[in-house]
Amino acid sequence: MELWAIWLVIGIALFVIEMLTLTFYLLWFGIGAITAALVALIVPDLYLLQVLVGCIVALVLTFFTKPLTKFMRQSKGYSDVIDELVGKQGFVIEEIDVGKNGVVKVGNETWSASSDQLLRKDEMIIVIHRGTTVLEVQKWEGVS
């Protein structure tokens, strides 16, 4: 099999995995692999050049993505979906002990969660704060 085809398969595989995870981590590596495939088509015998160009493209895209996303998050009218979780109700899937994370379900999504009180499975909760990946919750005392 030609080396450009291998690079192409790697790039497509990374794109597919990226679509399944939606993290934007593998997208840049996929573009780097596609770029390496193009280099392999032009100069098939320079393996090191293919690797270097693919890596440089992935690094440059990764480096310039951070300021771009920061700018977009600070723009007027931007709202992060995670911020909308604060104040929403859900229930405990895995028990949350003080100082330890558990799992809650809010809407159709499951999240890692922490609390300053013991929360048992199936107890109703309300989201009071969001961290990067962990929600802070407390027992919901309201009437539904």
JSON list of N, CA, C and O in Angstrom, two decimals, residues 99-136:
[
{"chain": "A", "resi": 99, "resn": "GLY", "atom": "N", "xyz": [-16.62, 14.95, 49.64]},
{"chain": "A", "resi": 99, "resn": "GLY", "atom": "CA", "xyz": [-15.22, 14.86, 49.24]},
{"chain": "A", "resi": 99, "resn": "GLY", "atom": "C", "xyz": [-14.96, 13.90, 48.09]},
{"chain": "A", "resi": 99, "resn": "GLY", "atom": "O", "xyz": [-13.83, 13.76, 47.64]},
{"chain": "A", "resi": 100, "resn": "LYS", "atom": "N", "xyz": [-16.00, 13.21, 47.62]},
{"chain": "A", "resi": 100, "resn": "LYS", "atom": "CA", "xyz": [-15.83, 12.27, 46.51]},
{"chain": "A", "resi": 100, "resn": "LYS", "atom": "C", "xyz": [-16.87, 12.58, 45.44]},
{"chain": "A", "resi": 100, "resn": "LYS", "atom": "O", "xyz": [-17.98, 13.02, 45.75]},
{"chain": "A", "resi": 101, "resn": "ASN", "atom": "N", "xyz": [-16.49, 12.37, 44.21]},
{"chain": "A", "resi": 101, "resn": "ASN", "atom": "CA", "xyz": [-17.42, 12.60, 43.10]},
{"chain": "A", "resi": 101, "resn": "ASN", "atom": "C", "xyz": [-18.35, 11.42, 42.89]},
{"chain": "A", "resi": 101, "resn": "ASN", "atom": "O", "xyz": [-17.99, 10.27, 43.17]},
{"chain": "A", "resi": 102, "resn": "GLY", "atom": "N", "xyz": [-19.52, 11.73, 42.42]},
{"chain": "A", "resi": 102, "resn": "GLY", "atom": "CA", "xyz": [-20.48, 10.73, 42.01]},
{"chain": "A", "resi": 102, "resn": "GLY", "atom": "C", "xyz": [-20.96, 11.09, 40.62]},
{"chain": "A", "resi": 102, "resn": "GLY", "atom": "O", "xyz": [-20.36, 11.90, 39.93]},
{"chain": "A", "resi": 103, "resn": "VAL", "atom": "N", "xyz": [-22.08, 10.52, 40.22]},
{"chain": "A", "resi": 103, "resn": "VAL", "atom": "CA", "xyz": [-22.63, 10.78, 38.89]},
{"chain": "A", "resi": 103, "resn": "VAL", "atom": "C", "xyz": [-24.09, 11.19, 39.02]},
{"chain": "A", "resi": 103, "resn": "VAL", "atom": "O", "xyz": [-24.84, 10.57, 39.77]},
{"chain": "A", "resi": 104, "resn": "VAL", "atom": "N", "xyz": [-24.46, 12.25, 38.29]},
{"chain": "A", "resi": 104, "resn": "VAL", "atom": "CA", "xyz": [-25.84, 12.71, 38.28]},
{"chain": "A", "resi": 104, "resn": "VAL", "atom": "C", "xyz": [-26.33, 12.75, 36.84]},
{"chain": "A", "resi": 104, "resn": "VAL", "atom": "O", "xyz": [-25.54, 12.81, 35.90]},
{"chain": "A", "resi": 105, "resn": "LYS", "atom": "N", "xyz": [-27.64, 12.75, 36.71]},
{"chain": "A", "resi": 105, "resn": "LYS", "atom": "CA", "xyz": [-28.24, 12.92, 35.39]},
{"chain": "A", "resi": 105, "resn": "LYS", "atom": "C", "xyz": [-29.06, 14.20, 35.42]},
{"chain": "A", "resi": 105, "resn": "LYS", "atom": "O", "xyz": [-29.94, 14.37, 36.25]},
{"chain": "A", "resi": 106, "resn": "VAL", "atom": "N", "xyz": [-28.73, 15.12, 34.51]},
{"chain": "A", "resi": 106, "resn": "VAL", "atom": "CA", "xyz": [-29.43, 16.38, 34.38]},
{"chain": "A", "resi": 106, "resn": "VAL", "atom": "C", "xyz": [-29.91, 16.45, 32.93]},
{"chain": "A", "resi": 106, "resn": "VAL", "atom": "O", "xyz": [-29.09, 16.46, 32.02]},
{"chain": "A", "resi": 107, "resn": "GLY", "atom": "N", "xyz": [-31.22, 16.47, 32.75]},
{"chain": "A", "resi": 107, "resn": "GLY", "atom": "CA", "xyz": [-31.76, 16.40, 31.39]},
{"chain": "A", "resi": 107, "resn": "GLY", "atom": "C", "xyz": [-31.44, 15.04, 30.81]},
{"chain": "A", "resi": 107, "resn": "GLY", "atom": "O", "xyz": [-31.68, 14.01, 31.43]},
{"chain": "A", "resi": 108, "resn": "ASN", "atom": "N", "xyz": [-30.85, 15.04, 29.63]},
{"chain": "A", "resi": 108, "resn": "ASN", "atom": "CA", "xyz": [-30.48, 13.77, 28.98]},
{"chain": "A", "resi": 108, "resn": "ASN", "atom": "C", "xyz": [-29.01, 13.44, 29.13]},
{"chain": "A", "resi": 108, "resn": "ASN", "atom": "O", "xyz": [-28.52, 12.52, 28.49]},
{"chain": "A", "resi": 109, "resn": "GLU", "atom": "N", "xyz": [-28.29, 14.18, 29.96]},
{"chain": "A", "resi": 109, "resn": "GLU", "atom": "CA", "xyz": [-26.85, 14.00, 30.06]},
{"chain": "A", "resi": 109, "resn": "GLU", "atom": "C", "xyz": [-26.44, 13.57, 31.46]},
{"chain": "A", "resi": 109, "resn": "GLU", "atom": "O", "xyz": [-27.04, 13.98, 32.45]},
{"chain": "A", "resi": 110, "resn": "THR", "atom": "N", "xyz": [-25.38, 12.77, 31.52]},
{"chain": "A", "resi": 110, "resn": "THR", "atom": "CA", "xyz": [-24.81, 12.39, 32.82]},
{"chain": "A", "resi": 110, "resn": "THR", "atom": "C", "xyz": [-23.54, 13.20, 33.05]},
{"chain": "A", "resi": 110, "resn": "THR", "atom": "O", "xyz": [-22.79, 13.48, 32.11]},
{"chain": "A", "resi": 111, "resn": "TRP", "atom": "N", "xyz": [-23.33, 13.58, 34.30]},
{"chain": "A", "resi": 111, "resn": "TRP", "atom": "CA", "xyz": [-22.20, 14.42, 34.68]},
{"chain": "A", "resi": 111, "resn": "TRP", "atom": "C", "xyz": [-21.56, 13.90, 35.95]},
{"chain": "A", "resi": 111, "resn": "TRP", "atom": "O", "xyz": [-22.26, 13.36, 36.82]},
{"chain": "A", "resi": 112, "resn": "SER", "atom": "N", "xyz": [-20.26, 14.12, 36.08]},
{"chain": "A", "resi": 112, "resn": "SER", "atom": "CA", "xyz": [-19.62, 13.91, 37.38]},
{"chain": "A", "resi": 112, "resn": "SER", "atom": "C", "xyz": [-20.07, 15.05, 38.26]},
{"chain": "A", "resi": 112, "resn": "SER", "atom": "O", "xyz": [-20.24, 16.18, 37.79]},
{"chain": "A", "resi": 113, "resn": "ALA", "atom": "N", "xyz": [-20.27, 14.75, 39.53]},
{"chain": "A", "resi": 113, "resn": "ALA", "atom": "CA", "xyz": [-20.78, 15.78, 40.43]},
{"chain": "A", "resi": 113, "resn": "ALA", "atom": "C", "xyz": [-20.17, 15.61, 41.82]},
{"chain": "A", "resi": 113, "resn": "ALA", "atom": "O", "xyz": [-19.80, 14.52, 42.22]},
{"chain": "A", "resi": 114, "resn": "SER", "atom": "N", "xyz": [-20.09, 16.74, 42.53]},
{"chain": "A", "resi": 114, "resn": "SER", "atom": "CA", "xyz": [-19.64, 16.73, 43.91]},
{"chain": "A", "resi": 114, "resn": "SER", "atom": "C", "xyz": [-20.67, 17.48, 44.75]},
{"chain": "A", "resi": 114, "resn": "SER", "atom": "O", "xyz": [-21.47, 18.25, 44.22]},
{"chain": "A", "resi": 115, "resn": "SER", "atom": "N", "xyz": [-20.61, 17.24, 46.05]},
{"chain": "A", "resi": 115, "resn": "SER", "atom": "CA", "xyz": [-21.55, 17.91, 46.95]},
{"chain": "A", "resi": 115, "resn": "SER", "atom": "C", "xyz": [-20.92, 17.98, 48.33]},
{"chain": "A", "resi": 115, "resn": "SER", "atom": "O", "xyz": [-20.04, 17.19, 48.67]},
{"chain": "A", "resi": 116, "resn": "ASP", "atom": "N", "xyz": [-21.41, 18.92, 49.13]},
{"chain": "A", "resi": 116, "resn": "ASP", "atom": "CA", "xyz": [-20.93, 19.01, 50.51]},
{"chain": "A", "resi": 116, "resn": "ASP", "atom": "C", "xyz": [-21.81, 18.21, 51.46]},
{"chain": "A", "resi": 116, "resn": "ASP", "atom": "O", "xyz": [-21.71, 18.34, 52.67]},
{"chain": "A", "resi": 117, "resn": "GLN", "atom": "N", "xyz": [-22.67, 17.38, 50.89]},
{"chain": "A", "resi": 117, "resn": "GLN", "atom": "CA", "xyz": [-23.53, 16.51, 51.68]},
{"chain": "A", "resi": 117, "resn": "GLN", "atom": "C", "xyz": [-23.64, 15.15, 50.99]},
{"chain": "A", "resi": 117, "resn": "GLN", "atom": "O", "xyz": [-23.43, 15.04, 49.78]},
{"chain": "A", "resi": 118, "resn": "LEU", "atom": "N", "xyz": [-23.96, 14.13, 51.77]},
{"chain": "A", "resi": 118, "resn": "LEU", "atom": "CA", "xyz": [-24.14, 12.79, 51.22]},
{"chain": "A", "resi": 118, "resn": "LEU", "atom": "C", "xyz": [-25.43, 12.75, 50.41]},
{"chain": "A", "resi": 118, "resn": "LEU", "atom": "O", "xyz": [-26.49, 13.13, 50.90]},
{"chain": "A", "resi": 119, "resn": "LEU", "atom": "N", "xyz": [-25.32, 12.32, 49.17]},
{"chain": "A", "resi": 119, "resn": "LEU", "atom": "CA", "xyz": [-26.49, 12.18, 48.31]},
{"chain": "A", "resi": 119, "resn": "LEU", "atom": "C", "xyz": [-26.56, 10.74, 47.82]},
{"chain": "A", "resi": 119, "resn": "LEU", "atom": "O", "xyz": [-25.62, 10.24, 47.21]},
{"chain": "A", "resi": 120, "resn": "ARG", "atom": "N", "xyz": [-27.67, 10.09, 48.09]},
{"chain": "A", "resi": 120, "resn": "ARG", "atom": "CA", "xyz": [-27.83, 8.68, 47.72]},
{"chain": "A", "resi": 120, "resn": "ARG", "atom": "C", "xyz": [-28.45, 8.56, 46.32]},
{"chain": "A", "resi": 120, "resn": "ARG", "atom": "O", "xyz": [-29.02, 9.50, 45.79]},
{"chain": "A", "resi": 121, "resn": "LYS", "atom": "N", "xyz": [-28.33, 7.36, 45.78]},
{"chain": "A", "resi": 121, "resn": "LYS", "atom": "CA", "xyz": [-28.85, 7.07, 44.45]},
{"chain": "A", "resi": 121, "resn": "LYS", "atom": "C", "xyz": [-30.34, 7.40, 44.38]},
{"chain": "A", "resi": 121, "resn": "LYS", "atom": "O", "xyz": [-31.09, 7.16, 45.32]},
{"chain": "A", "resi": 122, "resn": "ASP", "atom": "N", "xyz": [-30.75, 8.00, 43.26]},
{"chain": "A", "resi": 122, "resn": "ASP", "atom": "CA", "xyz": [-32.13, 8.38, 42.93]},
{"chain": "A", "resi": 122, "resn": "ASP", "atom": "C", "xyz": [-32.65, 9.59, 43.70]},
{"chain": "A", "resi": 122, "resn": "ASP", "atom": "O", "xyz": [-33.81, 9.96, 43.55]},
{"chain": "A", "resi": 123, "resn": "GLU", "atom": "N", "xyz": [-31.81, 10.24, 44.53]},
{"chain": "A", "resi": 123, "resn": "GLU", "atom": "CA", "xyz": [-32.25, 11.47, 45.18]},
{"chain": "A", "resi": 123, "resn": "GLU", "atom": "C", "xyz": [-32.28, 12.60, 44.16]},
{"chain": "A", "resi": 123, "resn": "GLU", "atom": "O", "xyz": [-31.43, 12.67, 43.27]},
{"chain": "A", "resi": 124, "resn": "MET", "atom": "N", "xyz": [-33.23, 13.50, 44.30]},
{"chain": "A", "resi": 124, "resn": "MET", "atom": "CA", "xyz": [-33.33, 14.65, 43.42]},
{"chain": "A", "resi": 124, "resn": "MET", "atom": "C", "xyz": [-32.29, 15.69, 43.84]},
{"chain": "A", "resi": 124, "resn": "MET", "atom": "O", "xyz": [-32.07, 15.91, 45.02]},
{"chain": "A", "resi": 125, "resn": "ILE", "atom": "N", "xyz": [-31.68, 16.32, 42.83]},
{"chain": "A", "resi": 125, "resn": "ILE", "atom": "CA", "xyz": [-30.65, 17.33, 43.09]},
{"chain": "A", "resi": 125, "resn": "ILE", "atom": "C", "xyz": [-30.94, 18.57, 42.26]},
{"chain": "A", "resi": 125, "resn": "ILE", "atom": "O", "xyz": [-31.77, 18.55, 41.35]},
{"chain": "A", "resi": 126, "resn": "ILE", "atom": "N", "xyz": [-30.24, 19.64, 42.62]},
{"chain": "A", "resi": 126, "resn": "ILE", "atom": "CA", "xyz": [-30.25, 20.85, 41.82]},
{"chain": "A", "resi": 126, "resn": "ILE", "atom": "C", "xyz": [-28.80, 21.29, 41.63]},
{"chain": "A", "resi": 126, "resn": "ILE", "atom": "O", "xyz": [-27.99, 21.17, 42.56]},
{"chain": "A", "resi": 127, "resn": "VAL", "atom": "N", "xyz": [-28.47, 21.74, 40.44]},
{"chain": "A", "resi": 127, "resn": "VAL", "atom": "CA", "xyz": [-27.10, 22.18, 40.14]},
{"chain": "A", "resi": 127, "resn": "VAL", "atom": "C", "xyz": [-26.93, 23.59, 40.68]},
{"chain": "A", "resi": 127, "resn": "VAL", "atom": "O", "xyz": [-27.71, 24.49, 40.37]},
{"chain": "A", "resi": 128, "resn": "ILE", "atom": "N", "xyz": [-25.89, 23.79, 41.53]},
{"chain": "A", "resi": 128, "resn": "ILE", "atom": "CA", "xyz": [-25.66, 25.11, 42.11]},
{"chain": "A", "resi": 128, "resn": "ILE", "atom": "C", "xyz": [-24.43, 25.80, 41.53]},
{"chain": "A", "resi": 128, "resn": "ILE", "atom": "O", "xyz": [-24.28, 27.01, 41.64]},
{"chain": "A", "resi": 129, "resn": "HIS", "atom": "N", "xyz": [-23.54, 25.03, 40.91]},
{"chain": "A", "resi": 129, "resn": "HIS", "atom": "CA", "xyz": [-22.32, 25.62, 40.33]},
{"chain": "A", "resi": 129, "resn": "HIS", "atom": "C", "xyz": [-21.77, 24.61, 39.33]},
{"chain": "A", "resi": 129, "resn": "HIS", "atom": "O", "xyz": [-21.96, 23.42, 39.47]},
{"chain": "A", "resi": 130, "resn": "ARG", "atom": "N", "xyz": [-21.07, 25.13, 38.34]},
{"chain": "A", "resi": 130, "resn": "ARG", "atom": "CA", "xyz": [-20.42, 24.23, 37.40]},
{"chain": "A", "resi": 130, "resn": "ARG", "atom": "C", "xyz": [-18.94, 24.49, 37.38]},
{"chain": "A", "resi": 130, "resn": "ARG", "atom": "O", "xyz": [-18.48, 25.63, 37.42]},
{"chain": "A", "resi": 131, "resn": "GLY", "atom": "N", "xyz": [-18.17, 23.41, 37.38]},
{"chain": "A", "resi": 131, "resn": "GLY", "atom": "CA", "xyz": [-16.73, 23.51, 37.20]},
{"chain": "A", "resi": 131, "resn": "GLY", "atom": "C", "xyz": [-16.44, 23.22, 35.74]},
{"chain": "A", "resi": 131, "resn": "GLY", "atom": "O", "xyz": [-17.33, 23.31, 34.88]},
{"chain": "A", "resi": 132, "resn": "THR", "atom": "N", "xyz": [-15.23, 22.85, 35.44]},
{"chain": "A", "resi": 132, "resn": "THR", "atom": "CA", "xyz": [-14.89, 22.53, 34.06]},
{"chain": "A", "resi": 132, "resn": "THR", "atom": "C", "xyz": [-15.59, 21.26, 33.62]},
{"chain": "A", "resi": 132, "resn": "THR", "atom": "O", "xyz": [-16.23, 21.23, 32.58]},
{"chain": "A", "resi": 133, "resn": "THR", "atom": "N", "xyz": [-15.49, 20.22, 34.42]},
{"chain": "A", "resi": 133, "resn": "THR", "atom": "CA", "xyz": [-16.13, 18.95, 34.06]},
{"chain": "A", "resi": 133, "resn": "THR", "atom": "C", "xyz": [-16.97, 18.37, 35.18]},
{"chain": "A", "resi": 133, "resn": "THR", "atom": "O", "xyz": [-17.59, 17.33, 35.01]},
{"chain": "A", "resi": 134, "resn": "VAL", "atom": "N", "xyz": [-16.97, 19.01, 36.34]},
{"chain": "A", "resi": 134, "resn": "VAL", "atom": "CA", "xyz": [-17.69, 18.49, 37.50]},
{"chain": "A", "resi": 134, "resn": "VAL", "atom": "C", "xyz": [-18.72, 19.52, 37.95]},
{"chain": "A", "resi": 134, "resn": "VAL", "atom": "O", "xyz": [-18.40, 20.69, 38.13]},
{"chain": "A", "resi": 135, "resn": "LEU", "atom": "N", "xyz": [-19.95, 19.07, 38.12]},
{"chain": "A", "resi": 135, "resn": "LEU", "atom": "CA", "xyz": [-21.01, 19.94, 38.62]},
{"chain": "A", "resi": 135, "resn": "LEU", "atom": "C", "xyz": [-21.03, 19.89, 40.13]},
{"chain": "A", "resi": 135, "resn": "LEU", "atom": "O", "xyz": [-20.80, 18.84, 40.73]},
{"chain": "A", "resi": 136, "resn": "GLU", "atom": "N", "xyz": [-21.33, 21.03, 40.75]},
{"chain": "A", "resi": 136, "resn": "GLU", "atom": "CA", "xyz": [-21.55, 21.05, 42.19]},
{"chain": "A", "resi": 136, "resn": "GLU", "atom": "C", "xyz": [-23.06, 21.06, 42.40]},
{"chain": "A", "resi": 136, "resn": "GLU", "atom": "O", "xyz": [-23.78, 21.89, 41.85]}
]
